[in-house]
Coordinates of C-alpha atoms and ligand atoms in Angstrom, one line a residue:
M1 CA -8.6 -41.9 -50.4
P2 CA -9.7 -45.5 -50.0
V3 CA -11.7 -47.2 -52.7
L4 CA -14.7 -49.3 -51.6
V5 CA -15.9 -52.1 -53.9
E6 CA -19.5 -52.8 -53.1
Q7 CA -22.7 -53.0 -55.2
D8 CA -25.3 -53.1 -52.4
P9 CA -26.5 -49.5 -51.7
T10 CA -27.3 -50.3 -48.1
L11 CA -23.9 -51.6 -47.5
V12 CA -22.3 -48.7 -49.3
G13 CA -24.2 -46.5 -46.9
T14 CA -23.1 -48.2 -43.7
L15 CA -19.5 -48.8 -44.9
G16 CA -19.3 -45.3 -46.2
H17 CA -19.8 -44.0 -42.6
A18 CA -16.7 -46.0 -41.5
L19 CA -14.5 -44.6 -44.3
P20 CA -12.9 -41.2 -44.6
T21 CA -14.9 -38.5 -46.4
G22 CA -14.1 -38.5 -50.1
S23 CA -13.6 -42.3 -50.4
Q24 CA -14.4 -43.7 -53.8
V25 CA -17.1 -46.3 -54.4
V26 CA -17.0 -48.7 -57.4
A27 CA -19.1 -51.7 -58.3
T28 CA -16.5 -54.2 -59.3
T29 CA -12.9 -55.2 -58.5
E30 CA -12.1 -54.6 -62.2
R31 CA -13.1 -50.9 -61.7
A32 CA -11.1 -50.7 -58.5
L33 CA -8.0 -51.9 -60.5
A34 CA -8.7 -49.3 -63.1
W35 CA -8.9 -46.7 -60.3
L36 CA -5.6 -47.9 -58.9
D37 CA -4.0 -47.4 -62.3
Q38 CA -4.9 -43.8 -62.2
H39 CA -4.0 -43.2 -58.6
P40 CA -0.4 -44.0 -57.6
D41 CA -1.1 -42.5 -54.2
E42 CA -4.0 -44.9 -53.3
Y43 CA -3.4 -46.8 -50.0
A44 CA -6.5 -49.0 -49.4
V45 CA -9.0 -51.1 -51.2
V46 CA -11.9 -52.2 -49.1
L47 CA -13.7 -55.2 -50.6
G48 CA -17.3 -55.3 -49.4
P49 CA -19.4 -58.4 -48.6
S50 CA -20.9 -58.5 -52.1
V51 CA -17.5 -59.3 -53.6
E52 CA -17.2 -63.0 -54.0
L53 CA -14.5 -64.5 -51.8
L54 CA -12.5 -66.0 -54.7
A55 CA -12.6 -62.7 -56.6
A56 CA -11.5 -60.9 -53.4
L57 CA -8.6 -63.3 -52.8
G58 CA -7.5 -63.0 -56.5
T59 CA -7.5 -59.2 -56.2
A60 CA -5.4 -59.3 -53.0
E61 CA -2.9 -61.8 -54.6
D62 CA -2.6 -59.5 -57.6
L63 CA -2.1 -56.3 -55.6
R64 CA 0.3 -58.0 -53.1
I65 CA 2.9 -58.2 -55.9
K66 CA 1.9 -55.2 -58.1
R67 CA 1.0 -52.6 -55.5
P68 CA 2.5 -53.7 -52.1
T69 CA 1.8 -50.2 -50.7
V70 CA -2.0 -50.8 -51.2
S71 CA -3.6 -52.6 -48.3
V72 CA -6.6 -54.8 -49.0
V73 CA -9.3 -54.8 -46.3
L74 CA -11.8 -57.6 -46.6
V75 CA -15.3 -57.0 -45.1
R76 CA -17.5 -60.1 -44.6
E77 CA -20.9 -60.6 -43.1
Q78 CA -19.4 -63.7 -41.3
F79 CA -16.0 -65.4 -41.4
D80 CA -14.2 -68.4 -39.9
T81 CA -10.6 -69.4 -39.4
D82 CA -10.6 -71.0 -42.9
V83 CA -11.4 -67.6 -44.5
L84 CA -8.9 -65.9 -42.2
T85 CA -6.1 -68.3 -43.2
R86 CA -6.9 -68.1 -46.9
A87 CA -7.1 -64.3 -46.7
M88 CA -3.8 -64.1 -44.9
H89 CA -2.1 -66.2 -47.6
A90 CA -3.5 -64.1 -50.4
G91 CA -2.0 -61.0 -48.7
V92 CA -5.2 -59.4 -47.3
R93 CA -4.1 -57.1 -44.5
D94 CA -7.3 -57.1 -42.4
V95 CA -10.5 -59.1 -42.3
V96 CA -13.4 -57.3 -40.5
A97 CA -17.1 -57.9 -39.9
A98 CA -19.5 -55.8 -41.9
G99 CA -21.4 -54.6 -38.7
D100 CA -18.2 -53.5 -37.0
E101 CA -17.7 -49.9 -38.2
K102 CA -14.9 -49.2 -35.8
A103 CA -13.0 -52.2 -37.1
V104 CA -13.3 -51.0 -40.6
T105 CA -12.2 -47.5 -39.7
G106 CA -9.2 -48.9 -37.7
A107 CA -8.2 -51.1 -40.6
V108 CA -8.2 -48.2 -43.1
E109 CA -6.2 -46.0 -40.6
R110 CA -3.6 -48.8 -40.3
A111 CA -3.5 -49.0 -44.1
H112 CA -2.7 -45.3 -44.2
Q113 CA 0.0 -45.5 -41.6
L114 CA 1.6 -48.3 -43.5
F115 CA 1.4 -46.4 -46.7
Q116 CA 3.1 -43.4 -45.2
A117 CA 5.8 -45.6 -43.6
L118 CA 6.5 -47.3 -46.9
R119 CA 6.2 -44.3 -49.2
G120 CA 7.3 -41.5 -46.9
P121 CA 4.9 -38.6 -46.1
G122 CA 6.2 -36.7 -49.1
G123 CA 4.6 -39.0 -51.6
A124 CA 2.9 -36.0 -53.2
R125 CA -0.6 -36.4 -54.7
Q126 CA -1.2 -35.3 -58.2
L127 CA -3.5 -32.4 -58.4
G128 CA -6.8 -32.6 -60.4
R129 CA -7.2 -30.8 -63.7
V130 CA -9.7 -28.2 -64.5
V131 CA -11.6 -28.6 -67.8
T132 CA -13.8 -25.6 -68.8
V133 CA -16.6 -26.1 -71.4
F134 CA -17.1 -22.8 -73.1
S135 CA -19.0 -21.1 -76.0
P136 CA -19.8 -17.5 -76.6
K137 CA -23.2 -18.6 -77.9
G138 CA -26.2 -19.7 -75.9
G139 CA -28.0 -22.9 -76.5
V140 CA -25.3 -24.6 -78.5
G141 CA -25.0 -27.6 -76.1
K142 CA -22.5 -26.5 -73.4
T143 CA -24.5 -28.1 -70.5
T144 CA -25.2 -31.3 -72.5
S145 CA -21.6 -31.5 -73.4
S146 CA -20.3 -30.8 -69.8
V147 CA -22.5 -33.4 -68.3
N148 CA -21.6 -36.1 -70.8
L149 CA -17.9 -35.2 -70.9
A150 CA -17.9 -35.4 -67.1
L151 CA -19.4 -38.8 -67.1
A152 CA -17.1 -40.0 -69.9
L153 CA -14.1 -38.7 -67.8
T154 CA -15.2 -40.8 -64.8
D155 CA -14.3 -43.9 -67.0
R156 CA -17.0 -45.9 -65.1
G157 CA -15.5 -45.2 -61.7
A158 CA -11.8 -45.2 -62.4
R159 CA -11.6 -41.4 -62.0
K160 CA -13.2 -39.0 -59.6
V161 CA -14.9 -36.1 -61.3
C162 CA -16.7 -33.0 -60.0
L163 CA -19.0 -31.0 -62.4
V164 CA -19.2 -27.3 -61.3
D165 CA -22.1 -25.3 -62.6
L166 CA -20.7 -21.8 -63.2
D167 CA -23.7 -20.6 -65.2
L168 CA -24.5 -18.8 -61.9
A169 CA -27.7 -17.1 -62.9
F170 CA -29.4 -19.7 -65.1
G171 CA -27.4 -22.9 -64.3
D172 CA -29.3 -26.0 -65.2
V173 CA -26.8 -28.8 -64.6
A174 CA -28.7 -30.2 -61.6
I175 CA -32.1 -30.1 -63.2
T176 CA -30.6 -31.6 -66.4
M177 CA -29.4 -34.5 -64.3
Q178 CA -32.7 -34.7 -62.3
L179 CA -30.9 -33.8 -59.1
F180 CA -32.4 -31.7 -56.4
P181 CA -29.5 -30.2 -54.5
T182 CA -29.9 -29.2 -50.9
H183 CA -26.7 -27.1 -51.1
S184 CA -25.0 -25.1 -53.9
I185 CA -22.2 -22.7 -54.4
E186 CA -24.5 -20.2 -52.6
Q187 CA -23.5 -21.6 -49.2
A188 CA -19.9 -20.8 -49.9
V189 CA -20.6 -17.1 -50.5
G190 CA -18.4 -15.1 -48.1
S191 CA -16.0 -18.0 -47.3
E192 CA -13.2 -16.9 -49.6
D193 CA -10.7 -17.3 -46.7
S194 CA -11.8 -20.6 -45.3
I195 CA -12.6 -22.7 -48.4
D196 CA -11.2 -26.2 -48.3
L197 CA -12.1 -29.6 -49.7
A198 CA -13.8 -30.8 -46.5
M199 CA -16.1 -27.7 -46.5
L200 CA -16.9 -28.1 -50.2
E201 CA -17.7 -31.7 -49.8
G202 CA -20.7 -30.7 -47.7
L203 CA -22.0 -28.6 -50.6
L204 CA -21.7 -31.2 -53.4
T205 CA -24.6 -33.4 -54.7
R206 CA -23.8 -36.9 -55.8
H207 CA -25.0 -38.1 -59.2
Q208 CA -23.1 -41.3 -59.5
D209 CA -20.5 -42.7 -57.2
S210 CA -17.7 -41.1 -59.2
L211 CA -19.5 -38.0 -60.3
T212 CA -20.5 -35.1 -58.1
I213 CA -22.0 -31.7 -58.8
L214 CA -21.5 -28.3 -57.3
A215 CA -24.8 -26.8 -58.3
A216 CA -25.5 -23.2 -59.2
P217 CA -27.5 -21.0 -56.9
S218 CA -31.3 -21.4 -57.1
H219 CA -31.8 -17.6 -57.5
P220 CA -30.2 -15.5 -60.2
D221 CA -29.4 -12.6 -58.0
V222 CA -27.0 -14.6 -55.9
R223 CA -24.6 -14.4 -58.9
E224 CA -23.6 -10.9 -57.8
R225 CA -22.2 -12.3 -54.5
V226 CA -20.1 -15.0 -56.0
T227 CA -16.7 -13.3 -56.3
P228 CA -13.9 -14.3 -58.8
L229 CA -11.7 -14.9 -55.7
L230 CA -14.3 -17.4 -54.3
I231 CA -14.5 -19.2 -57.7
S232 CA -10.7 -19.6 -58.0
R233 CA -10.4 -20.8 -54.4
I234 CA -13.2 -23.3 -55.0
L235 CA -11.6 -24.7 -58.1
R236 CA -8.2 -24.9 -56.4
A237 CA -9.7 -26.7 -53.4
L238 CA -11.5 -29.2 -55.7
R239 CA -8.1 -30.1 -57.3
D240 CA -7.2 -31.7 -54.0
G241 CA -10.0 -34.2 -54.1
F242 CA -10.9 -34.8 -57.7
D243 CA -9.0 -36.0 -60.8
Y244 CA -11.0 -33.8 -63.1
I245 CA -13.1 -30.7 -62.4
V246 CA -15.4 -30.0 -65.4
V247 CA -16.8 -26.4 -65.4
D248 CA -20.0 -25.6 -67.3
T249 CA -20.2 -21.9 -68.1
S250 CA -22.6 -19.2 -69.2
P251 CA -22.6 -18.0 -72.8
S252 CA -20.4 -14.9 -72.3
F253 CA -17.0 -13.8 -71.0
D254 CA -18.5 -12.8 -67.6
D255 CA -16.4 -12.7 -64.5
A256 CA -17.2 -16.3 -63.5
T257 CA -16.2 -17.6 -66.9
L258 CA -13.0 -15.6 -67.1
T259 CA -12.0 -16.8 -63.7
A260 CA -12.6 -20.4 -64.7
L261 CA -10.7 -19.9 -67.9
D262 CA -7.8 -18.4 -65.9
E263 CA -7.7 -21.6 -63.8
T264 CA -8.3 -24.0 -66.7
D265 CA -5.9 -26.7 -67.8
E266 CA -8.0 -27.8 -70.8
C267 CA -10.7 -25.9 -72.6
V268 CA -13.5 -27.4 -74.6
I269 CA -15.0 -24.9 -77.1
V270 CA -18.5 -25.8 -78.3
A271 CA -19.5 -24.7 -81.8
T272 CA -22.4 -25.4 -84.1
L273 CA -22.4 -25.3 -87.9
D274 CA -24.0 -21.9 -88.3
V275 CA -22.3 -18.6 -89.4
P276 CA -23.2 -16.4 -86.4
T277 CA -21.9 -19.0 -83.9
L278 CA -18.7 -19.6 -85.9
K279 CA -18.1 -15.8 -86.1
N280 CA -18.5 -15.5 -82.3
V281 CA -16.4 -18.5 -81.6
K282 CA -13.7 -17.0 -83.9
V283 CA -13.8 -13.8 -81.9
A284 CA -13.7 -15.7 -78.6
L285 CA -10.7 -17.7 -79.7
E286 CA -8.9 -14.4 -80.6
T287 CA -9.7 -13.1 -77.1
M288 CA -8.4 -16.3 -75.6
D289 CA -5.2 -15.8 -77.6
M290 CA -4.8 -12.3 -76.3
L291 CA -5.3 -13.5 -72.7
S292 CA -3.1 -16.5 -73.2
I293 CA -5.8 -18.9 -72.1
A294 CA -5.3 -22.6 -72.6
R295 CA -3.0 -22.2 -75.6
G296 CA -2.2 -25.7 -77.0
H297 CA -4.9 -27.1 -74.7
R298 CA -8.1 -26.4 -76.6
H299 CA -10.5 -29.0 -77.9
L300 CA -13.1 -28.1 -80.4
L301 CA -16.4 -29.9 -80.1
L302 CA -18.9 -29.5 -83.0
N303 CA -22.4 -30.1 -81.7
R304 CA -25.4 -30.6 -84.0
A305 CA -22.8 -31.4 -86.7
D306 CA -25.4 -32.6 -89.2
E307 CA -25.1 -33.3 -92.8
Q308 CA -26.4 -30.8 -95.4
V309 CA -26.2 -27.6 -93.6
G310 CA -23.9 -26.1 -96.1
I311 CA -20.8 -25.8 -94.0
S312 CA -18.3 -28.6 -94.0
V313 CA -16.0 -29.6 -91.2
E314 CA -13.0 -28.6 -93.3
K315 CA -14.5 -25.1 -93.6
V316 CA -15.0 -24.9 -89.9
E317 CA -11.4 -25.9 -89.2
S318 CA -10.1 -23.4 -91.7
I319 CA -12.3 -20.6 -90.3
L320 CA -11.3 -21.3 -86.7
G321 CA -7.8 -22.3 -87.4
M322 CA -8.0 -25.4 -85.2
P323 CA -8.9 -29.1 -85.7
V324 CA -12.2 -30.6 -84.6
S325 CA -11.6 -32.9 -81.7
A326 CA -15.1 -34.5 -81.7
Q327 CA -18.5 -34.0 -83.3
V328 CA -21.9 -34.9 -82.2
A329 CA -24.9 -35.0 -84.5
T330 CA -28.4 -33.8 -83.6
A331 CA -30.1 -36.8 -82.0
V332 CA -33.4 -36.9 -80.1
D333 CA -31.8 -39.6 -77.9
I334 CA -29.4 -37.0 -76.5
A335 CA -32.1 -34.7 -75.3
A336 CA -34.4 -37.5 -74.2
A337 CA -31.6 -39.2 -72.2
T338 CA -30.7 -35.9 -70.4
N339 CA -34.4 -35.2 -69.7
A340 CA -34.7 -38.6 -68.1
G341 CA -31.8 -37.8 -65.8
T342 CA -29.5 -40.4 -67.3
P343 CA -27.3 -38.6 -69.8
I344 CA -26.6 -40.5 -73.0
V345 CA -23.0 -41.6 -72.0
S346 CA -24.5 -43.5 -69.1
E347 CA -27.7 -44.6 -70.8
K348 CA -26.4 -45.7 -74.2
P349 CA -22.6 -46.0 -74.0
G350 CA -22.5 -47.4 -77.6
H351 CA -24.5 -44.6 -79.1
P352 CA -22.4 -42.5 -81.7
A353 CA -22.9 -39.4 -79.5
S354 CA -21.5 -41.3 -76.4
L355 CA -18.5 -42.5 -78.5
A356 CA -17.9 -38.9 -79.5
F357 CA -17.9 -37.7 -75.9
T358 CA -15.6 -40.6 -75.0
H359 CA -13.3 -39.4 -77.8
L360 CA -13.5 -35.9 -76.4
A361 CA -12.6 -37.2 -73.0
A362 CA -9.6 -39.0 -74.4
S363 CA -8.5 -35.8 -76.2
V364 CA -8.8 -34.0 -72.9
T365 CA -6.8 -36.5 -70.9
G366 CA -4.4 -37.6 -73.6
E367 CA -4.9 -41.1 -72.4
P368 CA -5.7 -44.2 -74.5
I369 CA -9.2 -45.1 -75.3
P370 CA -10.0 -48.8 -74.9
A371 CA -10.8 -50.1 -78.4
P372 CA -13.4 -52.8 -78.8
D373 CA -10.6 -55.3 -79.8
G374 CA -8.9 -54.7 -76.5
T375 CA -6.0 -52.7 -77.9
N376 CA -5.4 -49.1 -76.9
A377 CA -4.9 -46.0 -79.0
T378 CA -4.7 -42.3 -78.0
A379 CA -7.2 -39.9 -79.4
A380 CA -4.5 -38.5 -81.7
E381 CA -3.6 -41.9 -83.0
Q382 CA -7.1 -43.0 -83.8
P383 CA -8.8 -42.2 -87.1
R384 CA -9.8 -38.6 -86.4
A385 CA -12.9 -38.5 -84.3
R386 CA -14.8 -36.9 -87.1
G387 CA -14.0 -39.7 -89.5
L388 CA -16.3 -41.9 -87.5
F389 CA -19.3 -39.7 -88.0
R390 CA -18.7 -38.2 -91.4
R391 CA -19.7 -41.1 -93.7
G392 CA -20.9 -39.9 -97.1
R393 CA -19.6 -36.4 -96.9
S394 CA -17.2 -35.4 -99.6
Ligands
ATP1 N1 -26.7 -32.9 -80.3 C1 -27.9 -32.6 -79.8 N2 -29.0 -33.3 -80.3 C2 -30.3 -33.0 -79.8 N3 -30.5 -32.1 -78.8 C3 -29.5 -31.4 -78.3 C4 -28.1 -31.7 -78.8 N4 -27.3 -30.9 -78.0 C5 -28.1 -30.2 -77.2 N5 -29.4 -30.5 -77.3 C6 -30.6 -29.9 -76.6 O1 -30.5 -28.5 -76.9 C7 -30.9 -27.8 -75.8 C8 -29.8 -26.8 -75.4 O2 -28.7 -27.5 -75.0 P1 -27.8 -27.1 -73.7 O3 -28.7 -26.7 -72.6 O4 -26.8 -28.2 -73.5 O5 -27.2 -25.8 -74.3 P2 -26.3 -24.7 -73.6 O6 -25.3 -24.2 -74.5 O7 -25.9 -25.2 -72.2 O8 -27.4 -23.5 -73.4 P3 -27.3 -22.2 -72.4 O9 -26.4 -21.3 -73.2 O10 -28.7 -21.7 -72.3 O11 -26.7 -22.6 -71.2 C9 -31.2 -28.8 -74.7 O12 -32.6 -29.1 -74.7 C10 -30.5 -30.1 -75.1 O13 -31.1 -31.3 -74.7
MG2 MG1 -26.2 -24.4 -70.3

């Protein structure tokens, strides 16, 4: 789907009408290039009027050589022959007026035709991956982690992520993000045989340009009518349109959770440093072993991993028989940020908790984390995530 670079919300609205459903919106050309790195099947970049002409031409020059199958469409409030000539030399495929929705749609359609002609219609799209956030215990931070992990996975617009609230009776993803959905999974009840991405898109609520939510029903009794078949079809359909589908779950192996775990590619298990939780997580891991769920694709997140509670990280690892991928301390900032509708990863990207969620995201994707010095390292190569937060512990 095309990626639109535009910062002005009004222009995003009008240009959005002219683009196919599911198009991606990012604020800068830099994020558009990051998006292209992740999407070998992308065919069009639409540079909105807010993008400076020089930056737009530079981007087109760059893509002309590096990604000749991607068409650059330049949208200007006004343009003259000088702009047209320079755009043509830079490799821009179409220059269109901001007010001319039909021209924008036409330019993007031509871009798609060209892409198919160059790549062949069989240039298969990579399917999105399902990441389930699970814990057998309530209140350990599953929702907080799901929301922040989903935001970290968007990589500021380079990836498209959908957060699905499968805590069907008491889901609170939407309220946690201060969203007030008009639709939820409830409107998909009974549509097992007709679910597709286009239908689901009508049920999603947008949080940020690259993060959307499929909210839980507003009444607990609807849970009974959401069948496992419906859930698995929804997750499969979402794979067609998103890079990652993060699933928040209820604190039990109920039907919805088991279905999500069946579909899952990566599983994040949330634990806290207390004996009852660790005992339950251990039993849950054994159950997952028995059911062959996400073997080799499990990531342990220690939440509220505070000093002086009497259980060390080493002890947790030896009890659970798996390494800790990331740990987050108790911090009032985390709860305050979520309560304000801007989770900590968005509000304070440099906060230790945000860095921990970014590490968790890298552990999930297996892709490099950009280091402050500009070099890259994978989560596995970095000093183990816990080392960053474990100063002073022996
Ligand atoms: N590391 C943390 N520091 C401070 N507060 C936290 C932290 N993690 C979670 N919280 C707070 O703890 C409460 C419970 O967290 P959350 O809702 O994420 O848990 P949950 O596992 O999803 O619960 P449930 O099982 O009820 O769905 C929330 O108010 C949240 O803001
Ligand atoms: Mg929850």
